Amino acid sequence: MLIDLDGFKNINDRLGHEVGDGVLRSVAARMNNVRRAPDLLARIGGDEFALVLTDLGSVATANRGGRAGAGHFWVAVHGRRFPGGGGASLGVAVLPDHAQDAETLLRRADENM
């Protein structure tokens, strides 16, 4: 699953990169707290994260997990809401349904996002 924070550029532009970095740390901590122990969370660049989920059983289960987890991402920062921010775009791809290798799997998740 790929996760991209919507409107994150507005935070960096309006409040500076120090605040933006704090938002990224906060989001990563929140996502890390809701992931299962065997799953892998990584920031892969900018405001984009990858979450590798294992043993889900079906694409539908992966999609439900993605939607449920989206609520944990980042609705407000420092008690304020930011225009254009507060949500996340998700892209889900599942082995072997959507790809046979990691590179193609990431590309499919990005396309789905």
PDB file of C-alpha atoms in Angstrom:
ATOM      1  CA  MET A   1       0.000   0.000   0.000  1.00  0.00           C
ATOM      2  CA  LEU A   2       1.269   3.467  -0.895  1.00  0.00           C
ATOM      3  CA  ILE A   3       0.096   6.447   1.131  1.00  0.00           C
ATOM      4  CA  ASP A   4       0.520  10.048  -0.025  1.00  0.00           C
ATOM      5  CA  LEU A   5      -0.410  12.947   2.254  1.00  0.00           C
ATOM      6  CA  ASP A   6      -2.817  15.298   0.479  1.00  0.00           C
ATOM      7  CA  GLY A   7      -1.970  18.989   0.612  1.00  0.00           C
ATOM      8  CA  PHE A   8       1.304  18.509   2.458  1.00  0.00           C
ATOM      9  CA  LYS A   9       3.047  21.073   0.250  1.00  0.00           C
ATOM     10  CA  ASN A  10       0.792  23.769   1.767  1.00  0.00           C
ATOM     11  CA  ILE A  11       2.219  23.076   5.214  1.00  0.00           C
ATOM     12  CA  ASN A  12       5.817  23.384   4.025  1.00  0.00           C
ATOM     13  CA  ASP A  13       5.014  26.495   1.979  1.00  0.00           C
ATOM     14  CA  ARG A  14       3.028  28.298   4.669  1.00  0.00           C
ATOM     15  CA  LEU A  15       4.664  27.142   7.888  1.00  0.00           C
ATOM     16  CA  GLY A  16       8.137  26.042   6.858  1.00  0.00           C
ATOM     17  CA  HIS A  17      10.003  22.786   6.559  1.00  0.00           C
ATOM     18  CA  GLU A  18      10.584  22.448  10.303  1.00  0.00           C
ATOM     19  CA  VAL A  19       6.832  22.224  10.889  1.00  0.00           C
ATOM     20  CA  GLY A  20       6.502  19.946   7.851  1.00  0.00           C
ATOM     21  CA  ASP A  21       9.165  17.609   9.241  1.00  0.00           C
ATOM     22  CA  GLY A  22       7.269  17.501  12.539  1.00  0.00           C
ATOM     23  CA  VAL A  23       4.100  16.562  10.676  1.00  0.00           C
ATOM     24  CA  LEU A  24       5.916  13.730   8.888  1.00  0.00           C
ATOM     25  CA  ARG A  25       7.284  12.411  12.200  1.00  0.00           C
ATOM     26  CA  SER A  26       3.839  12.595  13.770  1.00  0.00           C
ATOM     27  CA  VAL A  27       2.161  10.834  10.852  1.00  0.00           C
ATOM     28  CA  ALA A  28       4.832   8.111  10.826  1.00  0.00           C
ATOM     29  CA  ALA A  29       4.381   7.550  14.565  1.00  0.00           C
ATOM     30  CA  ARG A  30       0.590   7.309  14.198  1.00  0.00           C
ATOM     31  CA  MET A  31       0.865   4.858  11.309  1.00  0.00           C
ATOM     32  CA  ASN A  32       3.471   2.848  13.180  1.00  0.00           C
ATOM     33  CA  ASN A  33       1.122   2.574  16.172  1.00  0.00           C
ATOM     34  CA  VAL A  34      -1.715   1.076  14.098  1.00  0.00           C
ATOM     35  CA  ARG A  35       0.293  -1.332  11.956  1.00  0.00           C
ATOM     36  CA  ARG A  36       0.577  -4.989  12.908  1.00  0.00           C
ATOM     37  CA  ALA A  37       3.940  -6.274  14.197  1.00  0.00           C
ATOM     38  CA  PRO A  38       4.840  -8.271  11.041  1.00  0.00           C
ATOM     39  CA  ASP A  39       4.025  -5.372   8.691  1.00  0.00           C
ATOM     40  CA  LEU A  40       6.643  -2.952   7.383  1.00  0.00           C
ATOM     41  CA  LEU A  41       6.268   0.834   7.279  1.00  0.00           C
ATOM     42  CA  ALA A  42       8.731   3.021   5.365  1.00  0.00           C
ATOM     43  CA  ARG A  43       8.860   6.610   4.197  1.00  0.00           C
ATOM     44  CA  ILE A  44       9.856   6.362   0.562  1.00  0.00           C
ATOM     45  CA  GLY A  45      10.179  10.060  -0.184  1.00  0.00           C
ATOM     46  CA  GLY A  46       8.657  13.453   0.405  1.00  0.00           C
ATOM     47  CA  ASP A  47       5.212  12.882   1.883  1.00  0.00           C
ATOM     48  CA  GLU A  48       4.850   9.315   0.618  1.00  0.00           C
ATOM     49  CA  PHE A  49       4.922   6.165   2.723  1.00  0.00           C
ATOM     50  CA  ALA A  50       4.778   2.472   1.877  1.00  0.00           C
ATOM     51  CA  LEU A  51       3.061  -0.037   4.126  1.00  0.00           C
ATOM     52  CA  VAL A  52       3.739  -3.700   3.370  1.00  0.00           C
ATOM     53  CA  LEU A  53       0.984  -5.868   4.833  1.00  0.00           C
ATOM     54  CA  THR A  54       1.326  -9.646   5.005  1.00  0.00           C
ATOM     55  CA  ASP A  55      -1.102 -12.560   5.189  1.00  0.00           C
ATOM     56  CA  LEU A  56      -4.294 -10.629   4.455  1.00  0.00           C
ATOM     57  CA  GLY A  57      -6.026 -13.317   2.456  1.00  0.00           C
ATOM     58  CA  SER A  58      -7.665 -11.136  -0.202  1.00  0.00           C
ATOM     59  CA  VAL A  59      -7.578  -7.871  -2.110  1.00  0.00           C
ATOM     60  CA  ALA A  60     -10.834  -6.853  -0.396  1.00  0.00           C
ATOM     61  CA  THR A  61      -9.193  -7.256   3.018  1.00  0.00           C
ATOM     62  CA  ALA A  62      -6.274  -5.086   1.890  1.00  0.00           C
ATOM     63  CA  ASN A  63      -8.663  -2.392   0.661  1.00  0.00           C
ATOM     64  CA  ARG A  64     -10.651  -2.438   3.925  1.00  0.00           C
ATOM     65  CA  GLY A  65      -7.424  -2.162   5.902  1.00  0.00           C
ATOM     66  CA  GLY A  66      -6.323   0.777   3.812  1.00  0.00           C
ATOM     67  CA  ARG A  67      -9.576   2.655   4.292  1.00  0.00           C
ATOM     68  CA  ALA A  68      -9.585   1.962   8.039  1.00  0.00           C
ATOM     69  CA  GLY A  69      -5.987   3.086   8.407  1.00  0.00           C
ATOM     70  CA  ALA A  70      -6.565   6.294   6.448  1.00  0.00           C
ATOM     71  CA  GLY A  71      -8.504   7.677   9.398  1.00  0.00           C
ATOM     72  CA  HIS A  72      -5.354   7.578  11.509  1.00  0.00           C
ATOM     73  CA  PHE A  73      -3.139   9.653   9.234  1.00  0.00           C
ATOM     74  CA  TRP A  74      -3.355  13.386   9.762  1.00  0.00           C
ATOM     75  CA  VAL A  75      -6.465  15.418  10.198  1.00  0.00           C
ATOM     76  CA  ALA A  76      -5.013  18.357  12.140  1.00  0.00           C
ATOM     77  CA  VAL A  77      -1.597  19.635  13.172  1.00  0.00           C
ATOM     78  CA  HIS A  78      -0.984  21.763  16.265  1.00  0.00           C
ATOM     79  CA  GLY A  79      -4.744  22.048  16.737  1.00  0.00           C
ATOM     80  CA  ARG A  80      -5.285  23.777  13.354  1.00  0.00           C
ATOM     81  CA  ARG A  81      -6.689  22.542  10.056  1.00  0.00           C
ATOM     82  CA  PHE A  82      -4.868  23.423   6.874  1.00  0.00           C
ATOM     83  CA  PRO A  83      -6.499  24.210   3.532  1.00  0.00           C
ATOM     84  CA  GLY A  84      -5.974  21.402   1.064  1.00  0.00           C
ATOM     85  CA  GLY A  85      -4.595  19.101   3.742  1.00  0.00           C
ATOM     86  CA  GLY A  86      -5.793  16.549   6.184  1.00  0.00           C
ATOM     87  CA  GLY A  87      -6.293  13.500   4.043  1.00  0.00           C
ATOM     88  CA  ALA A  88      -4.347  10.789   2.364  1.00  0.00           C
ATOM     89  CA  SER A  89      -4.423   9.146  -1.034  1.00  0.00           C
ATOM     90  CA  LEU A  90      -4.031   5.374  -0.949  1.00  0.00           C
ATOM     91  CA  GLY A  91      -2.979   2.901  -3.587  1.00  0.00           C
ATOM     92  CA  VAL A  92      -3.241  -0.821  -2.925  1.00  0.00           C
ATOM     93  CA  ALA A  93      -1.657  -3.644  -4.900  1.00  0.00           C
ATOM     94  CA  VAL A  94      -1.506  -7.293  -3.882  1.00  0.00           C
ATOM     95  CA  LEU A  95       0.835 -10.153  -4.726  1.00  0.00           C
ATOM     96  CA  PRO A  96       0.235 -12.215  -6.846  1.00  0.00           C
ATOM     97  CA  ASP A  97      -3.044 -10.652  -8.048  1.00  0.00           C
ATOM     98  CA  HIS A  98      -1.498  -7.423  -9.388  1.00  0.00           C
ATOM     99  CA  ALA A  99       2.195  -8.230  -9.878  1.00  0.00           C
ATOM    100  CA  GLN A 100       4.827 -10.948  -9.694  1.00  0.00           C
ATOM    101  CA  ASP A 101       7.708  -8.813  -8.351  1.00  0.00           C
ATOM    102  CA  ALA A 102       8.284  -5.914  -5.942  1.00  0.00           C
ATOM    103  CA  GLU A 103       9.030  -3.298  -8.615  1.00  0.00           C
ATOM    104  CA  THR A 104       5.824  -3.994 -10.516  1.00  0.00           C
ATOM    105  CA  LEU A 105       3.866  -4.182  -7.261  1.00  0.00           C
ATOM    106  CA  LEU A 106       4.997  -0.659  -6.282  1.00  0.00           C
ATOM    107  CA  ARG A 107       4.170   0.634  -9.760  1.00  0.00           C
ATOM    108  CA  ARG A 108       0.657  -0.886  -9.566  1.00  0.00           C
ATOM    109  CA  ALA A 109       0.065   0.610  -6.106  1.00  0.00           C
ATOM    110  CA  ASP A 110       1.189   4.007  -7.430  1.00  0.00           C
ATOM    111  CA  GLU A 111      -1.166   3.685 -10.418  1.00  0.00           C
ATOM    112  CA  ASN A 112      -4.021   2.791  -8.060  1.00  0.00           C
ATOM    113  CA  MET A 113      -3.283   5.799  -5.883  1.00  0.00           C
TER     114      MET A 113
END
